[in-house]
XYZ file of C-alpha atoms in Angstrom:
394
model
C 27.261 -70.913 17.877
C 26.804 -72.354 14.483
C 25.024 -75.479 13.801
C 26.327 -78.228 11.870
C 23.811 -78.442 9.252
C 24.136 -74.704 7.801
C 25.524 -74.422 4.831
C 28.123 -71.752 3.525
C 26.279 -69.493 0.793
C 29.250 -68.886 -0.870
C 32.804 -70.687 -0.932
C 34.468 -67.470 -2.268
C 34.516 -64.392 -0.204
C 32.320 -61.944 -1.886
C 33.239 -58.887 -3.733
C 36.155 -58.077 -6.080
C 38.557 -60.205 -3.769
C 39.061 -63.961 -4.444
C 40.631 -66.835 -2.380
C 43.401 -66.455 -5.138
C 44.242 -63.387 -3.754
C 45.050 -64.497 -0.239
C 47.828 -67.139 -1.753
C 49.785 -64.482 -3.674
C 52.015 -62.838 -1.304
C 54.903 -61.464 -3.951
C 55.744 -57.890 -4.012
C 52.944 -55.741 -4.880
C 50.151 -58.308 -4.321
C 47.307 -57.660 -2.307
C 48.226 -60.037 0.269
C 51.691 -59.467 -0.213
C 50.944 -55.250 0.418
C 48.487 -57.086 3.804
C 51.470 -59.536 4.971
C 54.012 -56.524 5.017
C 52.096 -54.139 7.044
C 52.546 -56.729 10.583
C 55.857 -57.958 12.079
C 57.093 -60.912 10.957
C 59.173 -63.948 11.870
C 62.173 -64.209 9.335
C 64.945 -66.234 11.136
C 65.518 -68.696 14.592
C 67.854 -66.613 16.792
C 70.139 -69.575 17.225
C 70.639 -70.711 13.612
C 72.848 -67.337 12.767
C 75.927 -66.995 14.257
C 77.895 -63.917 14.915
C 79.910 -62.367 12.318
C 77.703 -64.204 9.598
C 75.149 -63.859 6.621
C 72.349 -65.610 5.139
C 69.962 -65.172 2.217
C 66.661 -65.985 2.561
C 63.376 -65.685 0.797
C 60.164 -64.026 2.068
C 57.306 -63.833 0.224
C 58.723 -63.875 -2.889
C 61.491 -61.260 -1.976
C 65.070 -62.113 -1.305
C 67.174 -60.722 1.398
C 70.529 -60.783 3.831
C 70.178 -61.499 7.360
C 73.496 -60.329 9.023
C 74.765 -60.514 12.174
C 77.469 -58.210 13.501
C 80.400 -58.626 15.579
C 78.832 -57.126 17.996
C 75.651 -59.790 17.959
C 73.146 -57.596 16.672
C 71.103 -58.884 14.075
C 69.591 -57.057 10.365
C 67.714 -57.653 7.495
C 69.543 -55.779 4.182
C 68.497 -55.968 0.799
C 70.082 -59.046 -1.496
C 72.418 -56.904 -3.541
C 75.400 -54.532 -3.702
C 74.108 -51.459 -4.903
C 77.406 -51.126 -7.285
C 76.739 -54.283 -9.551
C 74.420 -55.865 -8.104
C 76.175 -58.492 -6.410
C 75.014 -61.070 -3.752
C 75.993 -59.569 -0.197
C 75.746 -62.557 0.980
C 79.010 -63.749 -0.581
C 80.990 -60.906 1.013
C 82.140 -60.876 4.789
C 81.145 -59.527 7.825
C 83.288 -56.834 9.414
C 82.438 -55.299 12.839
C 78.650 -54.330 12.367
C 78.753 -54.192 8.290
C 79.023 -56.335 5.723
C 81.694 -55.765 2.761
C 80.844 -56.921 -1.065
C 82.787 -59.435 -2.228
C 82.922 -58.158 -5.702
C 84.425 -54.622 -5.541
C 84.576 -54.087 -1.424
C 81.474 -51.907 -1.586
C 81.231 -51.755 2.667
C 77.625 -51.495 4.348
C 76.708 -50.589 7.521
C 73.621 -52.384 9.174
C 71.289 -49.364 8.140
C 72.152 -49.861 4.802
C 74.144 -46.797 4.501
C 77.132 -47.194 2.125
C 80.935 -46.448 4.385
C 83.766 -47.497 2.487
C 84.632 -47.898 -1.600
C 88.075 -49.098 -2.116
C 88.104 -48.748 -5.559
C 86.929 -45.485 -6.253
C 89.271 -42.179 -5.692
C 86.541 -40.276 -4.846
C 84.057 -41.719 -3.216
C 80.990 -41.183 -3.004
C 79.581 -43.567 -0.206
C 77.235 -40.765 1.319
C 74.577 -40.961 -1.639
C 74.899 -44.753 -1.655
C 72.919 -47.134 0.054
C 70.840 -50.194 0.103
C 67.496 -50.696 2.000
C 67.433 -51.739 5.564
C 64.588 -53.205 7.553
C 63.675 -52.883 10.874
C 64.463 -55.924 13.012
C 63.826 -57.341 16.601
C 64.857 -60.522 18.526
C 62.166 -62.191 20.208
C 61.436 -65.539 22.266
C 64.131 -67.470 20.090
C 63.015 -65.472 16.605
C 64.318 -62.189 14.260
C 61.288 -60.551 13.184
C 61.374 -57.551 10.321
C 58.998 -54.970 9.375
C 59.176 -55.502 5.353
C 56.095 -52.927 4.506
C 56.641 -49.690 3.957
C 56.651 -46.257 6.551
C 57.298 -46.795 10.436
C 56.515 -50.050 11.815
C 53.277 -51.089 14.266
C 54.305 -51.408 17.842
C 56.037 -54.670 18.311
C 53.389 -57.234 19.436
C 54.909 -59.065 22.233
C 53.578 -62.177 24.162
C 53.768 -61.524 27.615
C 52.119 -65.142 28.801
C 55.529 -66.695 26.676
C 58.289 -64.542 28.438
C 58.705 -66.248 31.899
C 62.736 -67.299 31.904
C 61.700 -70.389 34.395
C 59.490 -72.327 31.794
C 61.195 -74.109 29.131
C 60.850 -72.652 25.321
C 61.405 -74.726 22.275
C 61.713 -72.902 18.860
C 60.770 -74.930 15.536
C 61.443 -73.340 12.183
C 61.184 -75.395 8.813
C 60.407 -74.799 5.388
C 57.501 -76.707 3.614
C 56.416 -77.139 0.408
C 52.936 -75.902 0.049
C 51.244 -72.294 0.183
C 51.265 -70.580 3.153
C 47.062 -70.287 3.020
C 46.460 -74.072 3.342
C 48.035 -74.151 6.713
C 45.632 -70.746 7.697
C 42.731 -72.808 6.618
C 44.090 -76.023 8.395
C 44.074 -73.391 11.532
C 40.585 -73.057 11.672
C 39.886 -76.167 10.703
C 38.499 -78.157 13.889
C 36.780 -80.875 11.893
C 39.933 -82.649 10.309
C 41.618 -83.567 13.648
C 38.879 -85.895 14.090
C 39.961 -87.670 11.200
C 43.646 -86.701 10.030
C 44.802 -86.957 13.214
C 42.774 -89.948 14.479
C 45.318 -90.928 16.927
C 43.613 -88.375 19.503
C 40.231 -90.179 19.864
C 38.074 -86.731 19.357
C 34.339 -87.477 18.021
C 33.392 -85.710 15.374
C 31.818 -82.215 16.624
C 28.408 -81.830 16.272
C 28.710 -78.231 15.783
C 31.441 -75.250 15.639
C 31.501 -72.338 17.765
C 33.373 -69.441 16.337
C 33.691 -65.447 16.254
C 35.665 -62.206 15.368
C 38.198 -61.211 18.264
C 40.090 -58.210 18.718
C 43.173 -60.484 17.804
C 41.356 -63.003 15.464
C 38.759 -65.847 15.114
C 38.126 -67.970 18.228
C 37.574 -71.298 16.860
C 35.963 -74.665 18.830
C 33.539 -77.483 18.808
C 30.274 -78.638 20.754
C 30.648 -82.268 21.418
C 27.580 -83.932 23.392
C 26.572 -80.532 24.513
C 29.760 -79.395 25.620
C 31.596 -76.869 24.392
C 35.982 -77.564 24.024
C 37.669 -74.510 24.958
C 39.262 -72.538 21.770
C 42.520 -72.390 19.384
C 42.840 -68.636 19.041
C 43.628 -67.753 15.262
C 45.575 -64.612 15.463
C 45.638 -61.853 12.141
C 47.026 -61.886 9.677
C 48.805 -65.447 9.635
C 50.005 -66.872 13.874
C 47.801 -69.386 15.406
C 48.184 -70.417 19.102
C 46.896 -73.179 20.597
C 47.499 -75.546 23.965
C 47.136 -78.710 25.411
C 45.317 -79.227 28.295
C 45.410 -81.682 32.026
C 45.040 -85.574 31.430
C 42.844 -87.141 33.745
C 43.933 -86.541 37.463
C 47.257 -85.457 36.284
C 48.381 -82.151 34.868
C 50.772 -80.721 32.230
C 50.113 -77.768 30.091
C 51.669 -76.467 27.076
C 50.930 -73.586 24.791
C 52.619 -72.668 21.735
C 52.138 -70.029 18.881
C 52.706 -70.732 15.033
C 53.526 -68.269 12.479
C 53.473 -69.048 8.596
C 55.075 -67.104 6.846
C 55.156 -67.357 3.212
C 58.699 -67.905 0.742
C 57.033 -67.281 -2.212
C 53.895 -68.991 -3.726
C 54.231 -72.760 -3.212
C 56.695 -72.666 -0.037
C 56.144 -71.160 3.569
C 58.354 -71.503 6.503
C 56.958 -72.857 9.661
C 58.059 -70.848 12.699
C 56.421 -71.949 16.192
C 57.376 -71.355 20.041
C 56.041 -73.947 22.345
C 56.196 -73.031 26.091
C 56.148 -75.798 28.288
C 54.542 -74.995 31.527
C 56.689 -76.706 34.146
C 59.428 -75.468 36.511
C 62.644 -77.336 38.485
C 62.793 -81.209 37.770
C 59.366 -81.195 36.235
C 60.283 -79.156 33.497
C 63.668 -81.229 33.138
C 61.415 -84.503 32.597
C 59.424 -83.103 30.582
C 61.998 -81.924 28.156
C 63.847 -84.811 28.332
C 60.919 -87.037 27.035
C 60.545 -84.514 23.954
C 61.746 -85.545 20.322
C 61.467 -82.470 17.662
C 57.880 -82.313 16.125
C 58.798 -81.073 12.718
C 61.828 -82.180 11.653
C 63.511 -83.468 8.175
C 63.139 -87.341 9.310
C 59.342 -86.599 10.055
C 58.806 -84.815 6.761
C 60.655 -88.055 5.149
C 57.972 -90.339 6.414
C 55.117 -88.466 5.403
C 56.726 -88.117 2.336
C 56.960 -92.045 1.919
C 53.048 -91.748 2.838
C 52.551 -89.238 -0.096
C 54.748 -91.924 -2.572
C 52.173 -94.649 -1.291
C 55.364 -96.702 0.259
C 53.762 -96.652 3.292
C 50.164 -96.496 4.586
C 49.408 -93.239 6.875
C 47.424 -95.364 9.850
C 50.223 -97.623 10.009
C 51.967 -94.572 11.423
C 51.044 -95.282 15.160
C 51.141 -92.933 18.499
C 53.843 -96.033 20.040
C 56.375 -94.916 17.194
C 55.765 -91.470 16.902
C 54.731 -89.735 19.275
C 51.342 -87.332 19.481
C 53.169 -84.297 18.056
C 55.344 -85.636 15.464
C 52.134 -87.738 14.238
C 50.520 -84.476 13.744
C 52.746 -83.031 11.718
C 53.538 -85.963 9.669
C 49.372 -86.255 9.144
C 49.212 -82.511 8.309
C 52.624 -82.365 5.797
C 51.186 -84.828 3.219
C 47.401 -83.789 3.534
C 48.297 -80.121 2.806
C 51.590 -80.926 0.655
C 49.029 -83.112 -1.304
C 46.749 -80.470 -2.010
C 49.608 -79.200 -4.598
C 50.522 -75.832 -6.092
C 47.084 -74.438 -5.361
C 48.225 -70.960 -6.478
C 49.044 -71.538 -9.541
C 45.515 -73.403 -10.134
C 41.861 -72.849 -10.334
C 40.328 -73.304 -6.984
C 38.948 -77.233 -6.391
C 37.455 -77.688 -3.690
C 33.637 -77.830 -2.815
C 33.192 -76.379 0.559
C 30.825 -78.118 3.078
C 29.154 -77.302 6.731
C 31.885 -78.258 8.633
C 33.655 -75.558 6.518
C 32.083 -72.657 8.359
C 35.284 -71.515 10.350
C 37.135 -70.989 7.392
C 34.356 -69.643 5.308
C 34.848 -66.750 8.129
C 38.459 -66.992 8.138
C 38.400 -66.069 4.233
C 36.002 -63.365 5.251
C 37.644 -61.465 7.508
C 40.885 -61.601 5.264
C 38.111 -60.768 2.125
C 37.485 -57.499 4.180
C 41.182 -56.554 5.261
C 42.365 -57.152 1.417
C 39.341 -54.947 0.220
C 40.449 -51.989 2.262
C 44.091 -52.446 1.310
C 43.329 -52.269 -2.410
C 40.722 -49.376 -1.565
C 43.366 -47.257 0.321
C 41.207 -47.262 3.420
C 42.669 -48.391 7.165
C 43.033 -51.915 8.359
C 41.672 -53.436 11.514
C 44.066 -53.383 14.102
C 44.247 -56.127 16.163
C 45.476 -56.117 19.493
C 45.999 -59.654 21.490
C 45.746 -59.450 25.239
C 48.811 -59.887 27.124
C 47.502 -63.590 28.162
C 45.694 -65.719 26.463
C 46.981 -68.574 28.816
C 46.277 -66.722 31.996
C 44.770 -69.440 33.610
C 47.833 -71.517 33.143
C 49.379 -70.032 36.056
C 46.292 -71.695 38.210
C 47.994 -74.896 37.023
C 50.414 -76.708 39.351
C 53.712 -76.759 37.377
C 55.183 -79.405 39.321
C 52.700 -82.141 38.306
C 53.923 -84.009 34.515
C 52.215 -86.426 33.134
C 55.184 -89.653 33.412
């Protein structure tokens, strides 16, 4: 337990690596070289379709996501490897995608099969890279680092088929690392998100994990039970029972970053209810983090309206919170591209740690020496199933 009235000896982790470091994630960076050596979310399952492409941008990379005819899904490099033309212009056919500049053919491993143009060809010694991909709970993941990938770290307490799964993805405009810090950060839902009623914790109660940082606060002597940040860049969290009646929900966040100033937001929320339960309970759900939410807190950032104005009767809790945490952490700016400025406090002390641990993890990348791994246990929400699922709060 850490007390409230310690103080941080140092906002910057110590050593060669700065908080600077953790924001650049382009190819080659130290967090970039960190970020590539875990599984990570890329795409929603449900927003490619078969027989199609789509670029996209991960940490300042570009690729093509393809989907075959056949429905399986693959991450290719952005470019023909005749010209250098977009793939993603060309057209799917079966399970490989053909340039649309000269008909340069690809199969999903990358491998080179057919060139029209040329009378002998040479397609076996041509071939662009290919990543390793998995569906998962709604999401594509790759492997973008280099050499075989880690086992694929699965969440067993988020795979039952009778509890309903919703699957966010959005882009926002601010560095991946402000929403890692906003993680950890138990103190600002007491006053960003006000609509929630917490007190202000009198102290924060926090350590190392096998899978993370445990974060949570003391409040009158009582201790709330924990978000779970999990390494490098997921956090999961859940709500718990309401007075005398009961609904739970759990969900895990990954940011992921596009490049410097941009991240995408990918999160699966479980909702713990079965039969007509469940089917109320999903009925009474508007998305949390969609393009009219990020409007309004825009409007909030452009002063046309006041943030407390914003009330739990029009939005409700979860849409609140992400409208109260897009234009605090949009706000903060393009915080990679500037000196640090911020003055770091005693109810600071979780990310302090947070910044630590990710201190120590860059320092053996750039050193050459092994990572921690870090293993999450297949339930984190095992004493959800304790819950009655049939119980929803109306």
């Amino acid at each position: 337990m850490v007390a409230m009235d310690e103080r941080p000896t140092d906002t910057q982790p110590q050593g060669e690596i700065t908080y600077q470091d953790f924001l650049k994630t382009g190819p080659g960076t130290l967090a970039g070289r960190y970020l590539r050596m875990f599984w990570q979310p890329v795409y929603r399952s449900q927003d490619l379709a078969t027989g199609s492409a789509v670029p996209i941008k991960m940490m300042s990379e570009d690729f093509t996501l393809v989907r075959g005819d056949s429905g399986q899904a693959q991450l290719l490099a952005q470019r023909c490897a005749h010209r250098g033309s977009m793939l993603v212009t060309g057209w799917v056919e079966g399970d490989a995608i053909r340039c649309s500049y000269h008909g340069w053919k690809y199969d999903l491993t990358g491998q080179c099969v057919d060139q029209p143009a040329e009378p002998v060809p040479f397609c076996n010694t041509v071939r662009v890279r290919s990543y390793p991909t998995q569906e998962y709970l709604g999401l594509i993941f790759a492997y973008l680092g280099e050499g075989e990938p880690p086992a694929f770290p699965r969440l067993p307490d988020y795979e039952d088929p009778e509890y309903t799964r919703d699957v966010e993805y959005l882009i926002w405009p601010c560095n991946y690392f402000t929403q890692l810090d906003n993680a950890v950060d138990q103190t600002h839902t007491s006053i960003a998100h006000w609509q929630f009623g917490r007190p202000i914790p009198e102290a924060l109660v926090f350590h190392e994990t096998d899978w993370g940082l445990d974060v949570s606060t003391q409040v009158d002597g009582a201790v709330r039970p924990p978000s779970h940040f999990l390494m490098p860049n997921a956090h999961e969290w859940g709500g718990a029972p309401r007075g005398d009646k009961v609904v739970w929900n759990y969900a895990c966040g990954w940011r992921v970053p596009v490049d410097d100033q941009h991240h995408a937001r990918f999160a699966v929320e479980v909702i713990a209810s079965k039969g007509e339960a469940a089917q109320r309970r999903q009925a009474r759900r508007v998305g949390g983090n969609d393009r009219a939410l990020i409007e309004v807190a825009e409007a909030v950032m452009a002063g046309k309206v006041n943030g407390r104005e914003l009330t739990p009767e029009r939005y409700p809790e979860h849409q609140l919170t992400n409208i109260q945490d897009y234009y605090n952490l949009v706000g903060l700016g393009d915080v990679a591209s500037q000196p640090p400025r911020e003055r770091l406090g005693r109810s600071d002390l979780a990310i302090v740690a947070l910044r630590g641990i990710w201190a120590r993890e860059l320092r053996a990348v750039a050193e050459g020496r092994p990572i921690k791994r870090w293993q999450r246990p297949d339930a984190l929400w095992g004493h959800v199933w304790e819950v009655a699922a049939d119980h929803v709060v109306d």
